[in-house]
Amino acid sequence: MIADVPRRAPSSPLAAQIRVISALFMRELLTRFGRSRVGYIWLIGEPLMLALMISALHWASGSHLPNDLPTFLFYGMGYVPFLMFRSIASRGAAAVTSNISLLFHRSITLLDLMIARNIMETLVCMTLVALFVLGGMLTIGEIPHHPGQLILGLVLSALLGHGLAMLLGSLQVFVEFTERLVHPFTYILMPISAPFYMVETMPPNVREMLLWNPLVHINEMNRWSMFGDRIVPHYDLGYVMIWVLGLNLLGMAGLRAARPRLSMSD
Amino acid sequence: MIELENVWKRFESRQQGHRYILRGVHARIRRGDQVGILGRNGAGKSTLLRIFAGVEAPTRGRIRREMSISWPIGGGYGIQSSLTGIANARFIARLYGMPLQRTEEFVADFSELGPYFREPVRTYSSGMLSRLLMALSFAVDFDCYLVDEALSTGDARFANKCREVLEVRRANAAMLLVSHNAGHVKKYCKTAAILRNGMLEFYEDVDEAIAAYQGL
């Protein structure tokens, strides 16, 4: 009996890639959050705590928002997507050099590793946002103005982070020093991405500078999707799409160029 | 069949510029072959195996693969040491599209890890790790198994089990084993080759190869 294993049927390239990504996804869940059920709660619980703290701090500092926007929800909804973007960009960048052992399986590409990891980050963030929205609905009756576009906004910022992660991850293979720049870079990005303030309240020259950053557009769009016309949003969906496309194409090309240069010998 | 045609591999090193570790390797592995490749430490055995596996590209040369080939089996390659044996079995099953339950049972049965199957792989001894690795790869219906020293730490009983599997699957399965140890090649292989100065010399007969290797 020990010798006999079922022969596999050949599968299409797409089916094979989905299989690889889902295997990596399951592995990612296990390695990051352990085997216990508590681990899965922690997966949501840890960033939730952080987001609740940040929102509570802003709320307690008594900052007043125009048009009676709910303070707590406003900051929470600004912070959570940025958290996702940051962890996709910085963790993803590290994924290239930290998973070399997995590349011993020929079917696994660097792109598969990135996709599996970032799908998980995105799902975690979506759950957090859903919890915040649900909390808002139950406590103050705040119903999202345009839920579909809110989801689109989150997906776009995940894709932006995904492209950046691929680009930074492959740069790391060529220039080792990049690794040290990833973290500071994501910190600098925070104040200039408008997660906690509105572009409308800025002077025109600052406004113009901010709008070079695609994350600003996404944050503005998300706020409008959430709070509707109590906000004057400044965003251009086409501009964001160009960034998403550009970063992803560059990132994929980067991974392709980086793969043969990764040393597999120990 | 797997065929390597004039394969060269260059490594860059910081001190000495670059250095060719493979200089024109020719090889042909057919179904049912059990080939041992002997070489001293640093001769390029593992590099050659990675090129066979298709996870490292040669600097120059052509490779044709007409069989499904395992990943290089040995040294903890391709598995996650923070996960348990069972989690790794599930990962391999998902990755290669094998039924989960069956693969788990096969690996548990073949590796004989007992309660350790549910412990993280990093707690394993080297013999246990080898048993897990061989079991994981035998759980998938590869046409060619690439073994990088994973068989060197098993005991006689485990060696017999591995030979039995290869015997039963001979119609489909080939094995390529690299080792610096002539004894292992003698135990598992029907033909052998020596990797020396970046080139591969094939011998019809294992004993002849071993004699030539030990005369080096």
mmCIF file of C-alpha atoms in Angstrom, chain B residues 30-213:
data_model
loop_
_atom_site.group_PDB
_atom_site.id
_atom_site.type_symbol
_atom_site.label_atom_id
_atom_site.label_comp_id
_atom_site.label_asym_id
_atom_site.label_seq_id
_atom_site.Cartn_x
_atom_site.Cartn_y
_atom_site.Cartn_z
ATOM 1 C CA ARG B 30 14.901 8.178 -18.427
ATOM 2 C CA ARG B 31 11.917 6.694 -16.621
ATOM 3 C CA GLY B 32 12.983 3.958 -14.251
ATOM 4 C CA ASP B 33 16.592 5.168 -14.023
ATOM 5 C CA GLN B 34 18.182 5.255 -10.601
ATOM 6 C CA VAL B 35 21.263 7.370 -10.982
ATOM 7 C CA GLY B 36 23.724 8.403 -8.326
ATOM 8 C CA ILE B 37 25.898 11.454 -8.749
ATOM 9 C CA LEU B 38 29.063 11.410 -6.693
ATOM 10 C CA GLY B 39 31.050 14.516 -5.950
ATOM 11 C CA ARG B 40 33.195 16.086 -3.280
ATOM 12 C CA ASN B 41 31.901 18.937 -1.143
ATOM 13 C CA GLY B 42 31.616 22.059 -3.241
ATOM 14 C CA ALA B 43 31.720 20.175 -6.545
ATOM 15 C CA GLY B 44 28.353 21.686 -7.494
ATOM 16 C CA LYS B 45 26.061 18.731 -6.744
ATOM 17 C CA SER B 46 23.288 20.754 -5.162
ATOM 18 C CA THR B 47 23.523 23.411 -7.855
ATOM 19 C CA LEU B 48 23.203 20.730 -10.519
ATOM 20 C CA LEU B 49 20.165 19.294 -8.750
ATOM 21 C CA ARG B 50 18.511 22.717 -8.585
ATOM 22 C CA ILE B 51 19.085 23.115 -12.298
ATOM 23 C CA PHE B 52 17.502 19.688 -12.898
ATOM 24 C CA ALA B 53 14.566 20.790 -10.735
ATOM 25 C CA GLY B 54 14.175 23.980 -12.739
ATOM 26 C CA VAL B 55 14.399 26.304 -9.760
ATOM 27 C CA GLU B 56 17.705 27.768 -10.832
ATOM 28 C CA ALA B 57 18.514 28.805 -14.365
ATOM 29 C CA PRO B 58 21.777 27.728 -15.998
ATOM 30 C CA THR B 59 24.052 30.476 -17.279
ATOM 31 C CA ARG B 60 24.250 28.664 -20.594
ATOM 32 C CA GLY B 61 22.873 25.426 -22.077
ATOM 33 C CA ARG B 62 19.589 23.686 -22.751
ATOM 34 C CA ILE B 63 17.287 21.587 -20.572
ATOM 35 C CA ARG B 64 14.385 19.471 -21.772
ATOM 36 C CA ARG B 65 11.911 18.155 -19.241
ATOM 37 C CA GLU B 66 9.362 15.604 -20.301
ATOM 38 C CA MET B 67 8.640 14.237 -16.844
ATOM 39 C CA SER B 68 7.194 15.740 -13.712
ATOM 40 C CA ILE B 69 10.107 16.346 -11.381
ATOM 41 C CA SER B 70 10.161 16.696 -7.625
ATOM 42 C CA TRP B 71 11.718 19.593 -5.808
ATOM 43 C CA PRO B 72 15.264 18.930 -4.478
ATOM 44 C CA ILE B 73 14.647 16.727 -1.455
ATOM 45 C CA GLY B 74 16.959 17.453 1.450
ATOM 46 C CA GLY B 75 18.100 20.105 3.871
ATOM 47 C CA GLY B 76 14.615 21.324 4.729
ATOM 48 C CA TYR B 77 14.066 22.735 1.240
ATOM 49 C CA GLY B 78 10.502 23.527 0.300
ATOM 50 C CA ILE B 79 8.983 23.074 3.731
ATOM 51 C CA GLN B 80 8.293 25.377 6.657
ATOM 52 C CA SER B 81 10.129 24.454 9.842
ATOM 53 C CA SER B 82 7.834 26.474 12.106
ATOM 54 C CA LEU B 83 4.869 24.359 10.980
ATOM 55 C CA THR B 84 4.060 20.818 12.034
ATOM 56 C CA GLY B 85 4.662 17.756 9.891
ATOM 57 C CA ILE B 86 0.958 17.474 9.269
ATOM 58 C CA ALA B 87 0.648 21.127 8.201
ATOM 59 C CA ASN B 88 3.522 20.619 5.787
ATOM 60 C CA ALA B 89 1.837 17.506 4.415
ATOM 61 C CA ARG B 90 -1.320 19.515 3.780
ATOM 62 C CA PHE B 91 0.697 22.280 2.149
ATOM 63 C CA ILE B 92 2.398 19.855 -0.231
ATOM 64 C CA ALA B 93 -0.948 18.184 -1.001
ATOM 65 C CA ARG B 94 -2.596 21.518 -1.817
ATOM 66 C CA LEU B 95 0.391 22.751 -3.792
ATOM 67 C CA TYR B 96 0.632 19.675 -5.993
ATOM 68 C CA GLY B 97 -3.102 18.998 -6.189
ATOM 69 C CA MET B 98 -3.175 15.728 -4.250
ATOM 70 C CA PRO B 99 -6.120 14.661 -2.078
ATOM 71 C CA LEU B 100 -5.583 16.044 1.437
ATOM 72 C CA GLN B 101 -6.734 13.165 3.579
ATOM 73 C CA ARG B 102 -4.871 10.522 1.633
ATOM 74 C CA THR B 103 -1.667 12.498 1.531
ATOM 75 C CA GLU B 104 -1.791 13.044 5.272
ATOM 76 C CA GLU B 105 -2.310 9.336 5.864
ATOM 77 C CA PHE B 106 0.445 8.382 3.455
ATOM 78 C CA VAL B 107 2.960 10.753 5.016
ATOM 79 C CA ALA B 108 2.048 9.722 8.563
ATOM 80 C CA ASP B 109 2.381 6.088 7.634
ATOM 81 C CA PHE B 110 5.558 6.354 5.600
ATOM 82 C CA SER B 111 7.489 8.747 7.826
ATOM 83 C CA GLU B 112 6.658 6.852 11.043
ATOM 84 C CA LEU B 113 6.965 10.071 13.022
ATOM 85 C CA GLY B 114 4.289 9.027 15.508
ATOM 86 C CA PRO B 115 3.314 11.883 17.839
ATOM 87 C CA TYR B 116 6.034 14.097 16.304
ATOM 88 C CA PHE B 117 3.903 14.389 13.173
ATOM 89 C CA ARG B 118 1.901 16.979 15.123
ATOM 90 C CA GLU B 119 4.973 18.854 16.364
ATOM 91 C CA PRO B 120 6.789 21.708 14.576
ATOM 92 C CA VAL B 121 9.399 20.454 12.119
ATOM 93 C CA ARG B 122 12.143 22.499 13.790
ATOM 94 C CA THR B 123 11.991 20.096 16.752
ATOM 95 C CA TYR B 124 12.862 17.104 14.537
ATOM 96 C CA SER B 125 16.153 15.272 14.508
ATOM 97 C CA SER B 126 17.934 15.097 11.159
ATOM 98 C CA GLY B 127 16.759 11.511 10.677
ATOM 99 C CA MET B 128 13.153 12.510 11.323
ATOM 100 C CA LEU B 129 13.444 15.438 8.920
ATOM 101 C CA SER B 130 14.754 13.120 6.207
ATOM 102 C CA ARG B 131 11.894 10.706 6.780
ATOM 103 C CA LEU B 132 9.366 13.514 6.534
ATOM 104 C CA LEU B 133 10.948 14.880 3.366
ATOM 105 C CA MET B 134 11.040 11.510 1.637
ATOM 106 C CA ALA B 135 7.463 10.796 2.700
ATOM 107 C CA LEU B 136 6.270 14.195 1.434
ATOM 108 C CA SER B 137 7.848 13.711 -1.947
ATOM 109 C CA PHE B 138 6.764 10.084 -2.312
ATOM 110 C CA ALA B 139 3.214 11.211 -1.523
ATOM 111 C CA VAL B 140 3.176 13.007 -4.880
ATOM 112 C CA ASP B 141 3.254 11.010 -8.102
ATOM 113 C CA PHE B 142 6.432 12.556 -9.522
ATOM 114 C CA ASP B 143 8.136 10.861 -12.446
ATOM 115 C CA CYS B 144 11.531 11.781 -11.135
ATOM 116 C CA TYR B 145 12.679 12.226 -7.548
ATOM 117 C CA LEU B 146 15.678 14.460 -6.954
ATOM 118 C CA VAL B 147 17.314 13.482 -3.696
ATOM 119 C CA ASP B 148 19.910 15.740 -2.118
ATOM 120 C CA GLU B 149 21.355 13.776 0.812
ATOM 121 C CA ALA B 150 17.892 13.209 2.309
ATOM 122 C CA LEU B 151 18.494 9.463 2.301
ATOM 123 C CA SER B 152 21.820 9.691 4.062
ATOM 124 C CA THR B 153 20.496 9.807 7.612
ATOM 125 C CA GLY B 154 17.839 7.082 7.515
ATOM 126 C CA ASP B 155 18.308 3.697 9.148
ATOM 127 C CA ALA B 156 18.254 0.339 7.349
ATOM 128 C CA ARG B 157 14.527 -0.150 7.823
ATOM 129 C CA PHE B 158 13.743 3.231 6.277
ATOM 130 C CA ALA B 159 16.202 2.599 3.448
ATOM 131 C CA ASN B 160 14.317 -0.599 2.610
ATOM 132 C CA LYS B 161 11.011 1.244 2.552
ATOM 133 C CA CYS B 162 12.365 3.826 0.140
ATOM 134 C CA ARG B 163 13.806 1.155 -2.116
ATOM 135 C CA GLU B 164 10.470 -0.653 -2.065
ATOM 136 C CA VAL B 165 8.616 2.467 -3.240
ATOM 137 C CA LEU B 166 11.101 3.079 -6.035
ATOM 138 C CA GLU B 167 10.882 -0.580 -7.056
ATOM 139 C CA VAL B 168 7.086 -0.539 -7.270
ATOM 140 C CA ARG B 169 6.982 2.740 -9.147
ATOM 141 C CA ARG B 170 9.780 1.839 -11.500
ATOM 142 C CA ALA B 171 7.588 1.893 -14.586
ATOM 143 C CA ASN B 172 7.078 5.632 -14.057
ATOM 144 C CA ALA B 173 9.536 6.875 -11.554
ATOM 145 C CA ALA B 174 13.202 7.694 -11.832
ATOM 146 C CA MET B 175 15.487 8.829 -9.067
ATOM 147 C CA LEU B 176 18.512 11.054 -9.133
ATOM 148 C CA LEU B 177 20.562 11.011 -5.964
ATOM 149 C CA VAL B 178 23.520 13.253 -5.235
ATOM 150 C CA SER B 179 25.922 12.360 -2.493
ATOM 151 C CA HIS B 180 29.530 12.580 -1.445
ATOM 152 C CA ASN B 181 29.153 9.147 0.086
ATOM 153 C CA ALA B 182 29.802 6.164 -2.169
ATOM 154 C CA GLY B 183 27.926 3.843 0.198
ATOM 155 C CA HIS B 184 24.611 5.609 -0.341
ATOM 156 C CA VAL B 185 24.981 5.543 -4.083
ATOM 157 C CA LYS B 186 25.731 1.835 -3.930
ATOM 158 C CA LYS B 187 22.666 1.228 -1.779
ATOM 159 C CA TYR B 188 20.097 3.045 -3.943
ATOM 160 C CA CYS B 189 21.397 3.389 -7.491
ATOM 161 C CA LYS B 190 21.774 1.239 -10.561
ATOM 162 C CA THR B 191 24.121 3.546 -12.434
ATOM 163 C CA ALA B 192 26.349 6.351 -11.311
ATOM 164 C CA ALA B 193 28.226 9.406 -12.474
ATOM 165 C CA ILE B 194 30.965 11.562 -11.029
ATOM 166 C CA LEU B 195 30.772 15.337 -10.940
ATOM 167 C CA ARG B 196 34.295 16.651 -11.167
ATOM 168 C CA ASN B 197 35.773 19.913 -12.461
ATOM 169 C CA GLY B 198 32.293 21.044 -13.441
ATOM 170 C CA MET B 199 31.701 18.054 -15.718
ATOM 171 C CA LEU B 200 29.675 14.899 -15.327
ATOM 172 C CA GLU B 201 31.151 11.509 -16.287
ATOM 173 C CA PHE B 202 28.706 8.621 -16.505
ATOM 174 C CA TYR B 203 29.640 5.030 -15.692
ATOM 175 C CA GLU B 204 27.653 1.970 -16.736
ATOM 176 C CA ASP B 205 28.361 0.286 -13.473
ATOM 177 C CA VAL B 206 28.068 1.647 -9.945
ATOM 178 C CA ASP B 207 31.140 -0.210 -8.676
ATOM 179 C CA GLU B 208 33.249 1.149 -11.489
ATOM 180 C CA ALA B 209 32.104 4.684 -10.673
ATOM 181 C CA ILE B 210 32.818 4.209 -7.007
ATOM 182 C CA ALA B 211 36.287 2.883 -7.737
ATOM 183 C CA ALA B 212 37.003 5.874 -9.946
ATOM 184 C CA TYR B 213 35.559 8.249 -7.332
#
